[in-house]
Coordinates of C-alpha atoms and ligand atoms in Angstrom, one line a residue:
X1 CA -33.6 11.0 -17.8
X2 CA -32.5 14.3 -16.6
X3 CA -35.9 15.2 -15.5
X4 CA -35.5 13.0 -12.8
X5 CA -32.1 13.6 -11.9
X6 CA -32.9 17.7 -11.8
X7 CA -35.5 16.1 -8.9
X8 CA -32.6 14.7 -6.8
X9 CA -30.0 17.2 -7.9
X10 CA -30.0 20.9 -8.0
X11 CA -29.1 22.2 -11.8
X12 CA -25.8 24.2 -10.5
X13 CA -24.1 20.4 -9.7
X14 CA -25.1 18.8 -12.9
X15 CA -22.6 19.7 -15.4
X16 CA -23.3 18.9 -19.1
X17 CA -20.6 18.3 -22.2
X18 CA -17.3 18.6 -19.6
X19 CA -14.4 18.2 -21.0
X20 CA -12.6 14.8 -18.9
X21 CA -9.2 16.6 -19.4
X22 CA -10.3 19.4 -16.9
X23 CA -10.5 16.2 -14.7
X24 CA -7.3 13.8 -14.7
X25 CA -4.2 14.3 -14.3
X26 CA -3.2 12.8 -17.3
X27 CA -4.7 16.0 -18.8
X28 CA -6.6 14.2 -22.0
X29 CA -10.2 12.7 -22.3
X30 CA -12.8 13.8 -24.5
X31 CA -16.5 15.2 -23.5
X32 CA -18.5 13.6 -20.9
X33 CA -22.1 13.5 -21.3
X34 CA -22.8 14.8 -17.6
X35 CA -20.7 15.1 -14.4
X36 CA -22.9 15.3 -11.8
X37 CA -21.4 16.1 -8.1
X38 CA -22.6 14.3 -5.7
X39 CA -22.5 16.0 -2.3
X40 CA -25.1 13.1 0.2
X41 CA -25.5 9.9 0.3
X42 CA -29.7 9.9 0.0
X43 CA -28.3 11.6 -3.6
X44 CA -26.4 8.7 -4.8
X45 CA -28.7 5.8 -3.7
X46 CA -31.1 7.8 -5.9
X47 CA -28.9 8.2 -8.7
X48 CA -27.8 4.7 -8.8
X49 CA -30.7 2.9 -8.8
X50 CA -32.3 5.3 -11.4
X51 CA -29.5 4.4 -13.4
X52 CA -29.4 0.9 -13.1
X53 CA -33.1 0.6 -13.8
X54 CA -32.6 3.0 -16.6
X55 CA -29.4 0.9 -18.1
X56 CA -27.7 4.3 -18.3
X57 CA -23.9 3.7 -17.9
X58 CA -22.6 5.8 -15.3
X59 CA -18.8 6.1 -13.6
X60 CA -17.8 7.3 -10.6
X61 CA -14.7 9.4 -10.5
X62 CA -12.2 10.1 -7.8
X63 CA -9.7 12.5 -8.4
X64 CA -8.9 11.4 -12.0
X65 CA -5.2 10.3 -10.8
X66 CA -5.2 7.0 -12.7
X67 CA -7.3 7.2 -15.2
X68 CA -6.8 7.4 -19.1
X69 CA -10.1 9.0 -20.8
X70 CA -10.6 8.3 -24.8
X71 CA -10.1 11.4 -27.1
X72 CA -13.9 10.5 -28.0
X73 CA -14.9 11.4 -24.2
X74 CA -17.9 9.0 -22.1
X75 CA -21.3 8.6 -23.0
X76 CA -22.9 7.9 -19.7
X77 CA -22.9 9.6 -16.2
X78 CA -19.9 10.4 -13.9
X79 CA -20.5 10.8 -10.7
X80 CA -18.1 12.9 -9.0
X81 CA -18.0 13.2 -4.8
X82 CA -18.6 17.1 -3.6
X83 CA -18.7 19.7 -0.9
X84 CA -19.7 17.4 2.3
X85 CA -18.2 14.2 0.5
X86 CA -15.1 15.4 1.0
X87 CA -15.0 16.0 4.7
X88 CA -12.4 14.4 7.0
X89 CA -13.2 14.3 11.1
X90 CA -10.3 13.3 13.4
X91 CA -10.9 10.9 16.9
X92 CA -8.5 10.2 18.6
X93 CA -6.0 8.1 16.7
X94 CA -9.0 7.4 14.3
X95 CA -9.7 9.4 11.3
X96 CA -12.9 9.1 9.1
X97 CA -13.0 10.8 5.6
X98 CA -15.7 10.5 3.3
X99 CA -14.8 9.2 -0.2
X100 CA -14.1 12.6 -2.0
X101 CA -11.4 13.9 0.4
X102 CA -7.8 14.0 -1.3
X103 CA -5.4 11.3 0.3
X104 CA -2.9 14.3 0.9
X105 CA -5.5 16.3 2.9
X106 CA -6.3 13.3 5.0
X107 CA -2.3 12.9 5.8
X108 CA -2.1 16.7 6.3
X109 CA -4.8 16.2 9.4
X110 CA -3.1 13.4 10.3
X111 CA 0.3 15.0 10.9
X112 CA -1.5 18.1 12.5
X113 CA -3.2 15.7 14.8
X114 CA 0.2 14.0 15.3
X115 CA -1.2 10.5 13.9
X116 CA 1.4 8.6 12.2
X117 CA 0.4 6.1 9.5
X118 CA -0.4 7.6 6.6
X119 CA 3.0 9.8 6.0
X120 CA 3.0 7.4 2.3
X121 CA 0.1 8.5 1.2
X122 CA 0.8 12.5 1.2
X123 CA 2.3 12.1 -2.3
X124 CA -0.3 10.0 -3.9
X125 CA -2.5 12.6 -5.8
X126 CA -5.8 10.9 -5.3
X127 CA -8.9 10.7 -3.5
X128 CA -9.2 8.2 -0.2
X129 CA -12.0 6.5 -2.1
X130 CA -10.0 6.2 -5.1
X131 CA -6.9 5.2 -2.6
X132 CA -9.2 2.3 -1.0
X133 CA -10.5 1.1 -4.2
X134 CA -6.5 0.6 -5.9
X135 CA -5.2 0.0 -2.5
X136 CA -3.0 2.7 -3.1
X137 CA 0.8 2.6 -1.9
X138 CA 3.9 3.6 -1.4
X139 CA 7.4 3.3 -0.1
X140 CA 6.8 0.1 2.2
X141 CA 3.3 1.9 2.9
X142 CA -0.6 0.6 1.8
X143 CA -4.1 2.0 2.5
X144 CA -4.5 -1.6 3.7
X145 CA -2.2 -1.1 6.6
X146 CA -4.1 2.2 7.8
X147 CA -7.7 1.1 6.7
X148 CA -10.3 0.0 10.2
X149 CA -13.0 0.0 8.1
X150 CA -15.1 0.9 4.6
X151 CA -18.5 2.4 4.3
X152 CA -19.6 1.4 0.4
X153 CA -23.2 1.3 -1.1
X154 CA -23.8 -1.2 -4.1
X155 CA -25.7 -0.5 -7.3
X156 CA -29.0 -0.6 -5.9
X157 CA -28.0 1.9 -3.4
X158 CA -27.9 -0.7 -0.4
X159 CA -25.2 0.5 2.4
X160 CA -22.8 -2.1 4.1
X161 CA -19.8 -1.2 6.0
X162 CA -16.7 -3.6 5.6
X163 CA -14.0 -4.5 7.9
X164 CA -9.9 -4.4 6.5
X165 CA -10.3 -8.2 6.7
X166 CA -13.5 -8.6 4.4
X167 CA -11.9 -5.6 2.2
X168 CA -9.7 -8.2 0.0
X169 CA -7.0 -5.7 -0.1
X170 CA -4.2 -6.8 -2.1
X171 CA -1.6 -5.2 -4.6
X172 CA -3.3 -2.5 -6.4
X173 CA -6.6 -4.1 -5.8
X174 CA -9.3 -5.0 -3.4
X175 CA -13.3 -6.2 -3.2
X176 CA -14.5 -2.8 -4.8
X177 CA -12.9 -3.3 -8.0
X178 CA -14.6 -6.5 -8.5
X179 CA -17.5 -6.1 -6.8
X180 CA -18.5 -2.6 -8.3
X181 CA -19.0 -1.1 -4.5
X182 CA -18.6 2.4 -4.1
X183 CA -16.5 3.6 -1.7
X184 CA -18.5 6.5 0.5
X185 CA -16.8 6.6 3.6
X186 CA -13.6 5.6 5.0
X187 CA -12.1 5.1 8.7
X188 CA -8.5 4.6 9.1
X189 CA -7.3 3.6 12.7
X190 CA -3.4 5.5 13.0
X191 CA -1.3 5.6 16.0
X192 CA 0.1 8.5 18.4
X193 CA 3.6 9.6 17.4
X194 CA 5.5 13.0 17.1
X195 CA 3.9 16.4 14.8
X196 CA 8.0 17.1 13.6
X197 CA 9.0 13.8 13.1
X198 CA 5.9 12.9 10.8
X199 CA 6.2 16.0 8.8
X200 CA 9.4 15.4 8.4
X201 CA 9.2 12.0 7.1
X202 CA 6.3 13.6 4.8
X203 CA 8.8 15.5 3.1
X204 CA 11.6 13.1 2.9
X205 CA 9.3 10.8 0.7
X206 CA 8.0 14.3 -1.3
X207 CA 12.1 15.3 -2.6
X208 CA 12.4 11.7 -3.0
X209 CA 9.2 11.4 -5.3
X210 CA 10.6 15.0 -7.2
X211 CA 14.1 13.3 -8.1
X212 CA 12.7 10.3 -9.2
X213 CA 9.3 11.5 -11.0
X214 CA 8.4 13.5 -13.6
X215 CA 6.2 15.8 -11.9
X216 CA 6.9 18.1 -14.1
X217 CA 4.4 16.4 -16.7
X218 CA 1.3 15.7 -16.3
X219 CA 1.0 11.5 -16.1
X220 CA -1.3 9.0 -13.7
X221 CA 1.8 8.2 -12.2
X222 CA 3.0 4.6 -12.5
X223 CA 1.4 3.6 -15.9
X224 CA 1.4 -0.3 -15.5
X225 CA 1.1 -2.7 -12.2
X226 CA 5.0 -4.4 -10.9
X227 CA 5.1 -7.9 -12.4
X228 CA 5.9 -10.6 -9.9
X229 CA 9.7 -10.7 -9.2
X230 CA 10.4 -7.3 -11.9
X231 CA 10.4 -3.5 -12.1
X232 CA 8.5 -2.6 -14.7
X233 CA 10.2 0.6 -15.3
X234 CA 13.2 -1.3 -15.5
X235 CA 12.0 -3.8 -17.9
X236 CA 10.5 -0.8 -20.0
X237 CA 14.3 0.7 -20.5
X238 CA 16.1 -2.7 -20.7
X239 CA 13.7 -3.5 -23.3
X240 CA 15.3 0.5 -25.1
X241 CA 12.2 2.3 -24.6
X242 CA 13.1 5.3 -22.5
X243 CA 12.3 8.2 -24.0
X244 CA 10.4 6.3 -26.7
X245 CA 7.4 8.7 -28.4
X246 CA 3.9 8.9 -29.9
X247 CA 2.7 12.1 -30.7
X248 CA 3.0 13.8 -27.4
X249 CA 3.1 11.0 -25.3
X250 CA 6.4 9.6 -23.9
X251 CA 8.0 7.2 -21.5
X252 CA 9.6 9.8 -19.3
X253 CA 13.6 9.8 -19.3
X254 CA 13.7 10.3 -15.4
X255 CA 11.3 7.4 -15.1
X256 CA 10.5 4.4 -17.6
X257 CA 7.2 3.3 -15.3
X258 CA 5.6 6.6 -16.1
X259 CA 4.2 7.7 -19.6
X260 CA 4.1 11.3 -19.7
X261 CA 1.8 14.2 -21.7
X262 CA 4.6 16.2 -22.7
X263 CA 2.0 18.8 -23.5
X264 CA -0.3 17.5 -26.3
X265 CA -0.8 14.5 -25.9
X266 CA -4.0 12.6 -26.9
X267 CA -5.5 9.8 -25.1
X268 CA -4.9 7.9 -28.3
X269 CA -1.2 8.6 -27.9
X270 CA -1.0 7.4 -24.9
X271 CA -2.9 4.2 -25.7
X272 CA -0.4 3.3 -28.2
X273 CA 2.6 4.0 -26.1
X274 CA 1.2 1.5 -23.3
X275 CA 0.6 -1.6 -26.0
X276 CA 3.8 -0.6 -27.9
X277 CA 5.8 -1.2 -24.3
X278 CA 3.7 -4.1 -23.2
X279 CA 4.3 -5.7 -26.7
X280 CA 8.1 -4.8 -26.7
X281 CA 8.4 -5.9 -22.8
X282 CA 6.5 -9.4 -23.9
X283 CA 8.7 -9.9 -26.8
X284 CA 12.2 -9.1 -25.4
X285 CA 11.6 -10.3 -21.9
X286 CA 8.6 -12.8 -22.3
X287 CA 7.1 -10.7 -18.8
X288 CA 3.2 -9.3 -19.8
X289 CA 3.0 -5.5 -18.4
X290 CA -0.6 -5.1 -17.1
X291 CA -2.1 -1.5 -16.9
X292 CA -2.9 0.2 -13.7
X293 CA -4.1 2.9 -15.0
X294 CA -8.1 2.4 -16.0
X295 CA -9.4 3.2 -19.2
X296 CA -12.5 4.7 -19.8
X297 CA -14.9 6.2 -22.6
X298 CA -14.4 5.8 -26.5
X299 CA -10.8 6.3 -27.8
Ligands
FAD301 C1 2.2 11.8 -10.1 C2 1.4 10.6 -9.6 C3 2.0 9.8 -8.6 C4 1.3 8.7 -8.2 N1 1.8 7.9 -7.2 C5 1.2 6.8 -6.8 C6 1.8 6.0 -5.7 O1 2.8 6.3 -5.2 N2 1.1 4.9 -5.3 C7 -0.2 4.6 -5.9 O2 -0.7 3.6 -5.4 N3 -0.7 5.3 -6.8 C8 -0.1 6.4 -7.3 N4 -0.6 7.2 -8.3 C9 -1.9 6.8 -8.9 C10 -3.2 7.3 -8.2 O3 -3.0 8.5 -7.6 C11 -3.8 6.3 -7.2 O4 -4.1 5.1 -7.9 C12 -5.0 6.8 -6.6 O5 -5.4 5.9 -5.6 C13 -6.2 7.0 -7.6 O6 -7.2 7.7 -6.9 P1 -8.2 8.7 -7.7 O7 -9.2 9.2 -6.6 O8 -7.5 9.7 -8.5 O9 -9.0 7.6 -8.6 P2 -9.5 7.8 -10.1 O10 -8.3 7.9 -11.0 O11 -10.5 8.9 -10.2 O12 -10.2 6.4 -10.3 C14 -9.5 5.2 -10.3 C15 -10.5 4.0 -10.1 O13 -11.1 4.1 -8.8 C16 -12.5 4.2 -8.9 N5 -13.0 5.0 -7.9 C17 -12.6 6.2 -7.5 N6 -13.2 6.7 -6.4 C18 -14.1 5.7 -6.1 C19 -15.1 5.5 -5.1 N7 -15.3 6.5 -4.2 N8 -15.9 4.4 -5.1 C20 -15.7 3.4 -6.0 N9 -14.7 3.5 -7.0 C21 -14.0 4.6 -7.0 C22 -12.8 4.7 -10.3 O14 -14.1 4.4 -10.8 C23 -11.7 4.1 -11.1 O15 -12.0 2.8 -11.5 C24 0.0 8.3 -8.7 C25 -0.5 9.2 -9.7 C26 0.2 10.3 -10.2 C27 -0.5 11.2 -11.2

């Protein structure tokens, strides 16, 4: 297999046996067969189909913000965005970034091009594709707000571009998670407003995300979705499960929506903690806690 890939992919951007710690937040995940980054689209339309024909499994990775890896790693491909993947150009009130760019770059240019819109998003530690795929979101802010349109390519390497209307967006979801799309290029459409005003909003929402969130400890933020009509955090300590431990994982004292790595924490860990909450949460409150967080590999 790799024969072919060294055709489409110079050796210095395929990486063999990574460890998927180096590459989520949550800091845990096993070895990865290959990362390979990704840096054109002409790469990935060859990669995908390859894989497809090939039935290799392969994964494509934003910026690891909500993802939980098994201790056992990935056996397949991950296909991580590089280099020109991760370039954002401003027009006017529109801003286009391709896939790989971190959300809190794209609302950095934003608020140096005094476009407001996107002051939410600074805080959310992810990629836009990753944002766009989760519908990522944030005090009274979504992507799907902000979103004009979404360049993806499908698994035989096919490029459409979608409209916000044909995007599905809805709560921490949209058409590429069931669809299987990938997300190469996004335009958001923001409006004219004031460079101090939007920088200081930015940081308003950052001190309020520092005394409310663990930051301290590494985490892929809010572990599970809100139930209809509850918090889960809330739920999580009415139910007595603040500060409640496995190994090194924890439901953070400062907040019971996040579970934390208080340092060595395996994936494993952390896998129990989520199904001892949901199963506590279901018992004592008959409400089922559903992951946002996606799981990948063997645990
Ligand atoms: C401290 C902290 C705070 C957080 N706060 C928030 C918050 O306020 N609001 C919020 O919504 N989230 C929050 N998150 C969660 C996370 O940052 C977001 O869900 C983010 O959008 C995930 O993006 P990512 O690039 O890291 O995706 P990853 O974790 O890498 O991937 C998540 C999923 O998206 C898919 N994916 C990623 N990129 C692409 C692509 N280009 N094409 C197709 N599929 C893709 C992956 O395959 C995977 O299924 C927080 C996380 C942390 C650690």
């Amino acid at each position: 297999m790799y024969d072919y890939v060294k055709t489409v992919i110079p050796e210095e951007r395929i990486l063999f046996r990574r460890q998927m710690k180096d590459y989520t937040t949550f800091r845990v995940g096993g070895e990865a067969d290959c990362i390979i980054l990704v840096q054109r689209e002409e790469e990935l339309a060859k990669l995908v189909s390859y894989l497809n024909q090939i039935e290799e499994a392969y994964f494509i990775l934003g910026n690891g913000s909500n993802l939980l890896v098994g201790d056992k790693g990935y056996r397949g491909v991950i296909l991580k965005f590089d280099g020109p993947m991760e370039q954002i150009t401003v027009d006017g009130t529109q801003i286009t970034a391709k896939a790989g760019a971190l959300l809190a770059q794209v609302a950095v240019a934003a608020r140096e091009h005094s476009l407001t819109g996107l002051e939410f998003a600074a805080g959310i530690p992810g990629s836009i594709g990753g944002g766009v795929v989760m519908n990522a979101g944030a005090y009274e802010g979504e992507m799907k707000q902000v979103v004009e349109a979404v360049r993806v390519m499908d698994r035989e390497g096919q490029i459409t571009t979608l409209d916000n209307d044909t995007m599905e967006f809805g709560y921490r979801t949209s058409i590429i998670k069931n669809r299987a799309f990938i997300v190469l290029e996004v335009t958001l459409r923001l409006k004219e407003g004031d460079r101090g005003q939007i920088g200081a909003k930015m940081e308003e929402l950052a001190a309020l995300r520092r005394s409310r969130q663990p930051l301290e400890y590494p985490s892929a933020g809010s572990t599970f979705k809100r139930p209809d009509g509850y918090y889960a955090g809330k739920l999580i300590m009415d139910a007595g499960m603040r500060g409640y431990r496995i190994g090194g994982a924890q439901v953070a004292d400062k907040h019971c929506g996040f579970i934390i790595n208080t340092g060595k924490a395996t994936a494993a860990d952390i896998r129990e903690v989520i199904e001892e909450v949901q199963e506590r949460v279901k018992e004592r409150f008959h409400v089922s806690l559903e992951p946002e967080v996606v799981f990948l590999g063997d645990f």
